[in-house]
Amino acid sequence: MQDQLLEQVLRKFREDAAFREHLLQLLQPYFAGRQETEDRFTQLLREIQEMRIEFQRQWEEDKR
């Protein structure tokens, strides 16, 4: 029974734009938005790059 309900919800989500929009609005408070996600990803990439630069600097220093 639960599988049937899940299948019905998924089918409705795929086929009914109004249902999809309503469901997305209900779930929105629980997930980061696109811009926030992109900002977090950009920050992580920046931190990784800084770590790489620091690692390279340390490596060069240790080689001397």
Short mmCIF file of N, CA and C in Angstrom, two decimals:
data_model
loop_
_atom_site.label_atom_id
_atom_site.label_comp_id
_atom_site.label_asym_id
_atom_site.label_seq_id
_atom_site.Cartn_x
_atom_site.Cartn_y
_atom_site.Cartn_z
N MET A 1 0.82 -1.19 0.00
CA MET A 1 0.00 0.00 0.00
C MET A 1 0.87 1.27 0.00
N GLN A 2 1.92 1.27 0.82
CA GLN A 2 2.80 2.42 0.87
C GLN A 2 3.50 2.63 -0.48
N ASP A 3 3.89 1.54 -1.11
CA ASP A 3 4.53 1.64 -2.42
C ASP A 3 3.59 2.24 -3.46
N GLN A 4 2.33 1.87 -3.39
CA GLN A 4 1.35 2.41 -4.33
C GLN A 4 1.16 3.91 -4.11
N LEU A 5 1.10 4.31 -2.87
CA LEU A 5 0.94 5.73 -2.56
C LEU A 5 2.15 6.52 -3.05
N LEU A 6 3.33 6.00 -2.80
CA LEU A 6 4.54 6.66 -3.27
C LEU A 6 4.54 6.78 -4.80
N GLU A 7 4.17 5.72 -5.47
CA GLU A 7 4.11 5.74 -6.94
C GLU A 7 3.11 6.78 -7.43
N GLN A 8 1.95 6.88 -6.78
CA GLN A 8 0.95 7.87 -7.16
C GLN A 8 1.48 9.29 -6.97
N VAL A 9 2.15 9.54 -5.86
CA VAL A 9 2.71 10.87 -5.60
C VAL A 9 3.78 11.20 -6.64
N LEU A 10 4.64 10.24 -6.92
CA LEU A 10 5.70 10.49 -7.92
C LEU A 10 5.12 10.75 -9.31
N ARG A 11 4.11 9.98 -9.67
CA ARG A 11 3.47 10.17 -10.97
C ARG A 11 2.83 11.56 -11.04
N LYS A 12 2.13 11.92 -9.97
CA LYS A 12 1.48 13.23 -9.91
C LYS A 12 2.54 14.34 -9.99
N PHE A 13 3.65 14.16 -9.31
CA PHE A 13 4.74 15.14 -9.33
C PHE A 13 5.28 15.33 -10.75
N ARG A 14 5.45 14.22 -11.46
CA ARG A 14 5.97 14.29 -12.83
C ARG A 14 4.98 14.93 -13.80
N GLU A 15 3.69 14.66 -13.62
CA GLU A 15 2.69 15.01 -14.62
C GLU A 15 1.91 16.29 -14.33
N ASP A 16 1.87 16.73 -13.08
CA ASP A 16 1.01 17.86 -12.70
C ASP A 16 1.85 19.03 -12.20
N ALA A 17 1.98 20.04 -13.03
CA ALA A 17 2.82 21.19 -12.70
C ALA A 17 2.33 21.93 -11.45
N ALA A 18 1.03 22.06 -11.28
CA ALA A 18 0.49 22.76 -10.11
C ALA A 18 0.80 21.98 -8.83
N PHE A 19 0.65 20.67 -8.87
CA PHE A 19 0.97 19.82 -7.73
C PHE A 19 2.45 19.92 -7.40
N ARG A 20 3.27 19.86 -8.44
CA ARG A 20 4.73 19.95 -8.28
C ARG A 20 5.11 21.28 -7.61
N GLU A 21 4.54 22.37 -8.08
CA GLU A 21 4.84 23.69 -7.52
C GLU A 21 4.40 23.77 -6.07
N HIS A 22 3.22 23.25 -5.78
CA HIS A 22 2.72 23.27 -4.41
C HIS A 22 3.63 22.46 -3.48
N LEU A 23 4.01 21.30 -3.92
CA LEU A 23 4.88 20.45 -3.12
C LEU A 23 6.25 21.11 -2.90
N LEU A 24 6.79 21.72 -3.94
CA LEU A 24 8.07 22.40 -3.81
C LEU A 24 7.99 23.57 -2.83
N GLN A 25 6.89 24.30 -2.85
CA GLN A 25 6.70 25.39 -1.89
C GLN A 25 6.62 24.86 -0.46
N LEU A 26 5.96 23.73 -0.27
CA LEU A 26 5.88 23.14 1.06
C LEU A 26 7.25 22.70 1.58
N LEU A 27 8.09 22.21 0.69
CA LEU A 27 9.39 21.67 1.09
C LEU A 27 10.49 22.73 1.14
N GLN A 28 10.28 23.87 0.52
CA GLN A 28 11.31 24.91 0.40
C GLN A 28 11.98 25.30 1.72
N PRO A 29 11.24 25.43 2.83
CA PRO A 29 11.90 25.84 4.08
C PRO A 29 12.94 24.83 4.59
N TYR A 30 12.88 23.61 4.09
CA TYR A 30 13.77 22.56 4.59
C TYR A 30 15.05 22.41 3.78
N PHE A 31 15.18 23.13 2.68
CA PHE A 31 16.34 22.99 1.80
C PHE A 31 16.90 24.35 1.43
N ALA A 32 18.21 24.40 1.24
CA ALA A 32 18.84 25.64 0.80
C ALA A 32 18.43 25.94 -0.63
N GLY A 33 18.29 27.21 -0.94
CA GLY A 33 17.96 27.62 -2.29
C GLY A 33 19.16 27.51 -3.22
N ARG A 34 18.92 27.73 -4.48
CA ARG A 34 19.97 27.58 -5.48
C ARG A 34 21.14 28.53 -5.23
N GLN A 35 20.84 29.80 -4.96
CA GLN A 35 21.92 30.78 -4.76
C GLN A 35 22.73 30.45 -3.51
N GLU A 36 22.05 30.07 -2.44
CA GLU A 36 22.76 29.71 -1.21
C GLU A 36 23.65 28.49 -1.44
N THR A 37 23.15 27.52 -2.17
CA THR A 37 23.94 26.33 -2.48
C THR A 37 25.15 26.70 -3.32
N GLU A 38 24.96 27.54 -4.34
CA GLU A 38 26.08 27.96 -5.18
C GLU A 38 27.10 28.75 -4.37
N ASP A 39 26.63 29.60 -3.46
CA ASP A 39 27.54 30.38 -2.62
C ASP A 39 28.37 29.46 -1.73
N ARG A 40 27.73 28.46 -1.15
CA ARG A 40 28.45 27.50 -0.30
C ARG A 40 29.49 26.74 -1.13
N PHE A 41 29.11 26.32 -2.31
CA PHE A 41 30.01 25.57 -3.17
C PHE A 41 31.21 26.43 -3.57
N THR A 42 30.94 27.69 -3.91
CA THR A 42 32.02 28.62 -4.28
C THR A 42 32.96 28.82 -3.11
N GLN A 43 32.41 28.97 -1.91
CA GLN A 43 33.25 29.15 -0.72
C GLN A 43 34.12 27.92 -0.48
N LEU A 44 33.55 26.74 -0.63
CA LEU A 44 34.32 25.51 -0.46
C LEU A 44 35.46 25.42 -1.47
N LEU A 45 35.17 25.76 -2.72
CA LEU A 45 36.21 25.74 -3.74
C LEU A 45 37.32 26.73 -3.42
N ARG A 46 36.93 27.90 -2.93
CA ARG A 46 37.93 28.91 -2.54
C ARG A 46 38.81 28.39 -1.41
N GLU A 47 38.20 27.76 -0.42
CA GLU A 47 38.97 27.21 0.71
C GLU A 47 39.91 26.10 0.25
N ILE A 48 39.45 25.25 -0.64
CA ILE A 48 40.31 24.19 -1.17
C ILE A 48 41.50 24.78 -1.91
N GLN A 49 41.25 25.80 -2.70
CA GLN A 49 42.33 26.46 -3.43
C GLN A 49 43.34 27.08 -2.46
N GLU A 50 42.86 27.74 -1.42
CA GLU A 50 43.75 28.33 -0.42
C GLU A 50 44.58 27.25 0.27
N MET A 51 43.95 26.13 0.58
CA MET A 51 44.68 25.02 1.20
C MET A 51 45.75 24.48 0.26
N ARG A 52 45.42 24.38 -1.00
CA ARG A 52 46.38 23.88 -1.98
C ARG A 52 47.58 24.82 -2.09
N ILE A 53 47.31 26.12 -2.11
CA ILE A 53 48.38 27.11 -2.18
C ILE A 53 49.27 27.02 -0.94
N GLU A 54 48.64 26.91 0.22
CA GLU A 54 49.40 26.80 1.47
C GLU A 54 50.21 25.51 1.50
N PHE A 55 49.62 24.41 1.04
CA PHE A 55 50.33 23.14 0.99
C PHE A 55 51.54 23.25 0.07
N GLN A 56 51.36 23.88 -1.09
CA GLN A 56 52.47 24.04 -2.04
C GLN A 56 53.56 24.91 -1.43
N ARG A 57 53.17 25.98 -0.75
CA ARG A 57 54.15 26.86 -0.10
C ARG A 57 54.94 26.09 0.96
N GLN A 58 54.22 25.31 1.77
CA GLN A 58 54.87 24.51 2.81
C GLN A 58 55.80 23.47 2.21
N TRP A 59 55.36 22.86 1.12
CA TRP A 59 56.17 21.85 0.44
C TRP A 59 57.48 22.46 -0.06
N GLU A 60 57.39 23.62 -0.68
CA GLU A 60 58.59 24.31 -1.18
C GLU A 60 59.51 24.68 -0.03
N GLU A 61 58.94 25.11 1.05
CA GLU A 61 59.73 25.50 2.23
C GLU A 61 60.44 24.29 2.81
N ASP A 62 59.74 23.16 2.89
CA ASP A 62 60.34 21.94 3.45
C ASP A 62 61.43 21.37 2.56
N LYS A 63 61.34 21.59 1.26
CA LYS A 63 62.36 21.10 0.34
C LYS A 63 63.70 21.80 0.53
N ARG A 64 63.68 23.02 1.04
CA ARG A 64 64.92 23.79 1.21
C ARG A 64 65.72 23.30 2.37
#
